[in-house]
PDB file of C-alpha atoms in Angstrom:
ATOM      1  CA  ARG W   1      -9.649   9.185  -0.432  1.00 59.00           C
ATOM      2  CA  ASP W   2     -11.738   6.022  -0.278  1.00 63.00           C
ATOM      3  CA  SER W   3     -14.197   4.697  -2.877  1.00 61.00           C
ATOM      4  CA  VAL W   4     -17.025   6.982  -1.687  1.00 64.00           C
ATOM      5  CA  GLY W   5     -14.922  10.135  -1.369  1.00 70.00           C
ATOM      6  CA  ARG W   6     -14.025  10.229   2.317  1.00 79.00           C
ATOM      7  CA  VAL W   7     -10.646  11.886   2.875  1.00 87.00           C
ATOM      8  CA  TYR W   8      -7.915  10.343   5.047  1.00 89.00           C
ATOM      9  CA  VAL W   9      -4.581  11.921   5.951  1.00 90.00           C
ATOM     10  CA  GLY W  10      -1.357  10.435   7.304  1.00 88.00           C
ATOM     11  CA  ALA W  11       1.211  12.492   9.154  1.00 83.00           C
ATOM     12  CA  SER W  12       4.160  11.954  11.433  1.00 83.00           C
ATOM     13  CA  GLY W  13       2.649  10.514  14.599  1.00 87.00           C
ATOM     14  CA  ASP W  14      -0.976  10.677  13.496  1.00 89.00           C
ATOM     15  CA  PHE W  15      -3.545   9.611  10.969  1.00 88.00           C
ATOM     16  CA  VAL W  16      -6.946  11.156  10.584  1.00 89.00           C
ATOM     17  CA  HIS W  17     -10.101  11.303   8.601  1.00 87.00           C
ATOM     18  CA  LEU W  18     -11.878  14.482   7.674  1.00 88.00           C
ATOM     19  CA  VAL W  19     -15.531  14.582   8.700  1.00 83.00           C
ATOM     20  CA  ALA W  20     -18.057  17.265   7.743  1.00 84.00           C
ATOM     21  CA  ASP W  21     -19.677  19.078  10.658  1.00 88.00           C
ATOM     22  CA  SER W  22     -23.274  20.388  10.673  1.00 91.00           C
ATOM     23  CA  THR W  23     -22.261  23.351   8.481  1.00 92.00           C
ATOM     24  CA  GLY W  24     -20.446  21.190   5.942  1.00 87.00           C
ATOM     25  CA  MET W  25     -16.959  22.264   7.043  1.00 90.00           C
ATOM     26  CA  LEU W  26     -14.422  19.452   7.172  1.00 89.00           C
ATOM     27  CA  GLN W  27     -13.114  18.744  10.654  1.00 90.00           C
ATOM     28  CA  TYR W  28      -9.845  16.962  11.461  1.00 88.00           C
ATOM     29  CA  GLN W  29     -10.632  13.798  13.455  1.00 89.00           C
ATOM     30  CA  SER W  30      -7.596  11.917  14.769  1.00 91.00           C
ATOM     31  CA  MET W  31      -7.814   8.133  14.803  1.00 91.00           C
ATOM     32  CA  VAL W  32      -4.730   7.530  16.957  1.00 90.00           C
ATOM     33  CA  GLY W  33      -6.904   7.474  20.087  1.00 91.00           C
ATOM     34  CA  LEU W  34      -8.486   4.274  18.738  1.00 91.00           C
ATOM     35  CA  LEU W  35      -5.116   2.483  18.926  1.00 91.00           C
ATOM     36  CA  PRO W  36      -3.905   0.464  21.909  1.00 89.00           C
ATOM     37  CA  GLU W  37      -1.848   2.718  24.210  1.00 90.00           C
ATOM     38  CA  GLU W  38       1.466   1.018  23.297  1.00 90.00           C
ATOM     39  CA  GLU W  39       0.950   1.730  19.555  1.00 90.00           C
ATOM     40  CA  ARG W  40       0.097   5.431  19.823  1.00 88.00           C
ATOM     41  CA  ILE W  41       3.625   6.792  19.572  1.00 87.00           C
ATOM     42  CA  PHE W  42       5.341   6.713  16.184  1.00 86.00           C
ATOM     43  CA  TYR W  43       7.318   9.355  14.360  1.00 84.00           C
ATOM     44  CA  GLY W  44       7.723   8.103  10.843  1.00 78.00           C
ATOM     45  CA  PRO W  45       5.499   8.908   7.911  1.00 79.00           C
ATOM     46  CA  VAL W  46       2.217   7.113   7.361  1.00 87.00           C
ATOM     47  CA  ARG W  47       1.173   5.823   3.940  1.00 89.00           C
ATOM     48  CA  VAL W  48      -2.589   6.108   3.459  1.00 91.00           C
ATOM     49  CA  LEU W  49      -4.569   4.049   0.963  1.00 90.00           C
ATOM     50  CA  GLY W  50      -8.315   4.487   0.463  1.00 84.00           C
ATOM     51  CA  THR W  51     -10.100   1.188  -0.086  1.00 82.00           C
ATOM     52  CA  ARG W  52     -13.613   0.052  -0.992  1.00 79.00           C
ATOM     53  CA  LYS W  53     -14.386  -0.462   2.688  1.00 79.00           C
ATOM     54  CA  GLY W  54     -12.521   2.412   4.351  1.00 82.00           C
ATOM     55  CA  ALA W  55      -8.782   2.975   4.517  1.00 89.00           C
ATOM     56  CA  CYS W  56      -5.456   1.371   5.376  1.00 91.00           C
ATOM     57  CA  PHE W  57      -2.654   3.188   7.160  1.00 92.00           C
ATOM     58  CA  HIS W  58       0.862   1.757   6.986  1.00 91.00           C
ATOM     59  CA  VAL W  59       3.537   2.963   9.417  1.00 90.00           C
ATOM     60  CA  LEU W  60       6.872   1.931   7.892  1.00 86.00           C
ATOM     61  CA  GLU W  61       8.780   2.752  11.101  1.00 86.00           C
ATOM     62  CA  THR W  62       6.907   0.069  13.074  1.00 89.00           C
ATOM     63  CA  ASN W  63       5.833  -1.995  10.033  1.00 90.00           C
ATOM     64  CA  ARG W  64       2.264  -2.026  11.256  1.00 91.00           C
ATOM     65  CA  LEU W  65      -0.840  -1.954   9.091  1.00 93.00           C
ATOM     66  CA  TYR W  66      -3.964  -0.317  10.466  1.00 93.00           C
ATOM     67  CA  VAL W  67      -7.220  -1.158   8.713  1.00 92.00           C
ATOM     68  CA  TRP W  68     -10.242   1.134   9.160  1.00 89.00           C
ATOM     69  CA  ASP W  69     -13.576  -0.359   8.072  1.00 86.00           C
ATOM     70  CA  GLU W  70     -15.673   2.709   8.980  1.00 81.00           C
ATOM     71  CA  LYS W  71     -16.370   1.284  12.440  1.00 85.00           C
ATOM     72  CA  THR W  72     -13.241  -0.403  13.760  1.00 88.00           C
ATOM     73  CA  LEU W  73      -9.512   0.291  13.524  1.00 91.00           C
ATOM     74  CA  SER W  74      -7.628  -3.019  13.503  1.00 92.00           C
ATOM     75  CA  SER W  75      -3.863  -3.323  13.936  1.00 92.00           C
ATOM     76  CA  PHE W  76      -1.574  -5.906  12.302  1.00 94.00           C
ATOM     77  CA  ASP W  77       2.163  -6.464  12.728  1.00 93.00           C
ATOM     78  CA  LEU W  78       3.771  -7.122   9.322  1.00 92.00           C
ATOM     79  CA  SER W  79       7.352  -7.539  10.580  1.00 90.00           C
ATOM     80  CA  GLU W  80       7.566 -11.231   9.714  1.00 89.00           C
ATOM     81  CA  ALA W  81       5.078 -11.530   6.839  1.00 88.00           C
ATOM     82  CA  ALA W  82       6.237  -8.516   4.809  1.00 87.00           C
ATOM     83  CA  PRO W  83       9.416  -7.016   6.267  1.00 84.00           C
ATOM     84  CA  ARG W  84      10.394  -3.552   4.999  1.00 79.00           C
ATOM     85  CA  SER W  85       7.630  -3.561   2.432  1.00 84.00           C
ATOM     86  CA  VAL W  86       5.480  -0.670   1.238  1.00 82.00           C
ATOM     87  CA  PRO W  87       1.813  -1.273   0.376  1.00 90.00           C
ATOM     88  CA  HIS W  88       0.334  -0.528  -3.044  1.00 89.00           C
ATOM     89  CA  LEU W  89      -3.344  -0.399  -3.968  1.00 89.00           C
ATOM     90  CA  LEU W  90      -3.852  -2.191  -7.295  1.00 88.00           C
ATOM     91  CA  ASP W  91      -7.258  -3.106  -8.702  1.00 84.00           C
ATOM     92  CA  GLY W  92      -8.812  -2.070  -5.382  1.00 83.00           C
ATOM     93  CA  ARG W  93      -6.721  -4.669  -3.537  1.00 87.00           C
ATOM     94  CA  LEU W  94      -3.799  -4.166  -1.162  1.00 90.00           C
ATOM     95  CA  PHE W  95      -0.434  -5.614  -2.246  1.00 90.00           C
ATOM     96  CA  PHE W  96       3.089  -5.728  -0.822  1.00 90.00           C
ATOM     97  CA  SER W  97       6.301  -6.815  -2.492  1.00 86.00           C
ATOM     98  CA  THR W  98       9.220  -8.380  -0.673  1.00 86.00           C
ATOM     99  CA  ARG W  99      12.594  -9.293  -2.114  1.00 84.00           C
ATOM    100  CA  ASP W 100      12.426 -12.843  -0.783  1.00 87.00           C
ATOM    101  CA  GLN W 101       8.764 -13.683  -1.556  1.00 88.00           C
ATOM    102  CA  GLY W 102       7.713 -11.465  -4.450  1.00 86.00           C
ATOM    103  CA  LEU W 103       4.224 -10.011  -4.708  1.00 87.00           C
ATOM    104  CA  LEU W 104       1.918 -10.629  -1.747  1.00 91.00           C
ATOM    105  CA  GLU W 105      -1.707  -9.663  -1.142  1.00 90.00           C
ATOM    106  CA  TRP W 106      -3.428  -8.544   2.048  1.00 90.00           C
ATOM    107  CA  LYS W 107      -6.459 -10.827   2.123  1.00 88.00           C
ATOM    108  CA  GLU W 108      -8.670 -12.074   4.953  1.00 85.00           C
ATOM    109  CA  GLU W 109      -6.586 -10.131   7.488  1.00 89.00           C
ATOM    110  CA  LYS W 110      -3.263 -11.701   6.532  1.00 91.00           C
ATOM    111  CA  ILE W 111      -0.519 -11.596   3.922  1.00 92.00           C
ATOM    112  CA  GLN W 112      -0.855 -14.263   1.234  1.00 91.00           C
ATOM    113  CA  PRO W 113       1.280 -15.136  -1.806  1.00 90.00           C
ATOM    114  CA  VAL W 114      -0.091 -14.195  -5.230  1.00 86.00           C
ATOM    115  CA  SER W 115      -0.046 -16.698  -8.083  1.00 84.00           C
ATOM    116  CA  GLY W 116       2.650 -15.425 -10.460  1.00 80.00           C
ATOM    117  CA  GLY W 117       3.896 -13.005  -7.800  1.00 81.00           C
ATOM    118  CA  GLU W 118       7.166 -14.895  -7.399  1.00 83.00           C
ATOM    119  CA  LEU W 119       8.303 -13.097 -10.570  1.00 79.00           C
ATOM    120  CA  LEU W 120       8.765 -10.029  -8.357  1.00 80.00           C
ATOM    121  CA  LYS W 121      11.342 -11.791  -6.167  1.00 85.00           C
ATOM    122  CA  ASN W 122      14.526  -9.736  -5.871  1.00 83.00           C
ATOM    123  CA  HIS W 123      12.594  -6.604  -6.878  1.00 79.00           C
ATOM    124  CA  THR W 124      11.376  -3.822  -4.634  1.00 78.00           C
ATOM    125  CA  LEU W 125       8.207  -2.283  -6.001  1.00 82.00           C
ATOM    126  CA  VAL W 126       8.363   1.463  -5.317  1.00 81.00           C
ATOM    127  CA  ALA W 127       5.595   2.948  -7.455  1.00 83.00           C
ATOM    128  CA  ALA W 128       2.667   1.897  -9.613  1.00 88.00           C
ATOM    129  CA  THR W 129       0.250   3.725 -11.857  1.00 88.00           C
ATOM    130  CA  GLN W 130      -2.734   2.289 -13.684  1.00 91.00           C
ATOM    131  CA  VAL W 131      -2.440   2.313 -17.481  1.00 92.00           C
ATOM    132  CA  GLY W 132      -5.480   0.212 -18.404  1.00 91.00           C
ATOM    133  CA  LYS W 133      -8.073  -2.145 -16.998  1.00 91.00           C
ATOM    134  CA  HIS W 134      -6.221  -4.509 -14.624  1.00 90.00           C
ATOM    135  CA  SER W 135      -2.947  -3.153 -16.034  1.00 92.00           C
ATOM    136  CA  TYR W 136      -0.186  -1.136 -14.294  1.00 91.00           C
ATOM    137  CA  LEU W 137       3.158   0.412 -15.067  1.00 88.00           C
ATOM    138  CA  VAL W 138       5.353  -0.287 -12.035  1.00 86.00           C
ATOM    139  CA  ARG W 139       8.817   0.836 -11.040  1.00 82.00           C
ATOM    140  CA  ALA W 140      11.071  -1.613  -9.251  1.00 79.00           C
ATOM    141  CA  PHE W 141      13.972  -0.004  -7.390  1.00 73.00           C
ATOM    142  CA  GLN W 142      17.233  -0.393  -9.372  1.00 67.00           C
ATOM    143  CA  GLN W 143      15.436  -2.707 -11.814  1.00 72.00           C
ATOM    144  CA  GLY W 144      13.562  -0.376 -14.162  1.00 76.00           C
ATOM    145  CA  PHE W 145       9.944  -0.376 -15.293  1.00 83.00           C
ATOM    146  CA  PHE W 146       7.642  -3.346 -15.651  1.00 83.00           C
ATOM    147  CA  HIS W 147       4.162  -3.987 -16.958  1.00 88.00           C
ATOM    148  CA  LEU W 148       2.039  -5.715 -14.334  1.00 86.00           C
ATOM    149  CA  LYS W 149      -1.248  -7.201 -15.512  1.00 89.00           C
ATOM    150  CA  PHE W 150      -3.829  -9.142 -13.560  1.00 84.00           C
ATOM    151  CA  SER W 151      -5.191 -12.041 -15.569  1.00 77.00           C
ATOM    152  CA  ASP W 152      -7.877 -14.246 -14.000  1.00 72.00           C
ATOM    153  CA  SER W 153      -6.231 -15.545 -10.815  1.00 74.00           C
ATOM    154  CA  THR W 154      -2.610 -14.791 -11.683  1.00 77.00           C
ATOM    155  CA  VAL W 155      -0.263 -11.850 -12.218  1.00 80.00           C
ATOM    156  CA  LEU W 156       1.722 -11.285 -15.399  1.00 84.00           C
ATOM    157  CA  PHE W 157       4.928  -9.310 -14.881  1.00 81.00           C
ATOM    158  CA  THR W 158       7.056  -8.324 -17.877  1.00 83.00           C
ATOM    159  CA  PRO W 159       9.915  -5.833 -18.359  1.00 80.00           C
ATOM    160  CA  TRP W 160       8.936  -2.560 -20.011  1.00 81.00           C
ATOM    161  CA  GLU W 161      12.074  -1.117 -21.513  1.00 79.00           C
ATOM    162  CA  THR W 162      12.403   2.625 -21.995  1.00 75.00           C
ATOM    163  CA  GLU W 163      15.110   5.050 -23.048  1.00 72.00           C
ATOM    164  CA  LEU W 164      15.219   6.186 -19.410  1.00 66.00           C
ATOM    165  CA  ASP W 165      16.327   2.833 -17.998  1.00 60.00           C
ATOM    166  CA  GLU W 166      20.083   3.410 -18.144  1.00 64.00           C
ATOM    167  CA  ASN W 167      19.722   6.794 -16.430  1.00 59.00           C
ATOM    168  CA  MET W 168      17.291   5.753 -13.673  1.00 57.00           C
ATOM    169  CA  GLY W 169      19.656   3.747 -11.441  1.00 54.00           C
ATOM    170  CA  ASN W 170      18.859   4.751  -7.852  1.00 52.00           C
ATOM    171  CA  VAL W 171      16.522   7.589  -8.803  1.00 52.00           C
ATOM    172  CA  VAL W 172      13.404   7.737  -6.667  1.00 50.00           C
ATOM    173  CA  PHE W 173      10.245   7.511  -8.740  1.00 51.00           C
ATOM    174  CA  SER W 174       6.714   8.263  -7.627  1.00 51.00           C
ATOM    175  CA  ALA W 175       3.454   7.690  -9.470  1.00 49.00           C
TER     176      ALA W 175
END
């Protein structure tokens, strides 16, 4: 769902938005036909993130990011800039984390480093949930929980120890 309530869905081989017809019933409207022919076939899951301006669709299998701005569907190859990274929507902004670069932000149609984001090097961010204004509880794979806080133009990233830490190991966590 985006900031004005439009609903987007990702599925294996497709991503769609739901549009109300003249009777108010939601209709499934595929967006794959808007892609270049060579990008229309993919089998892996699609991660969907509603934004202030539309939605982003990330296909992990091809490591492509598709950005829908309510008029145009743009395609971006993230293979070099953010290899094997999963997007997260934090404070209305799109972020990726990579083990070699840390926290990165999708800004002006490209991946850019975040001031303070290098603290996430060697961590794989797998889940995040907002716990306050500009403040998130995040789970880094095999690293435990962390408190991530946006402060002015930088990111503060501190361990958040819990009694669960020793039992979490390789457990998948979703927020």
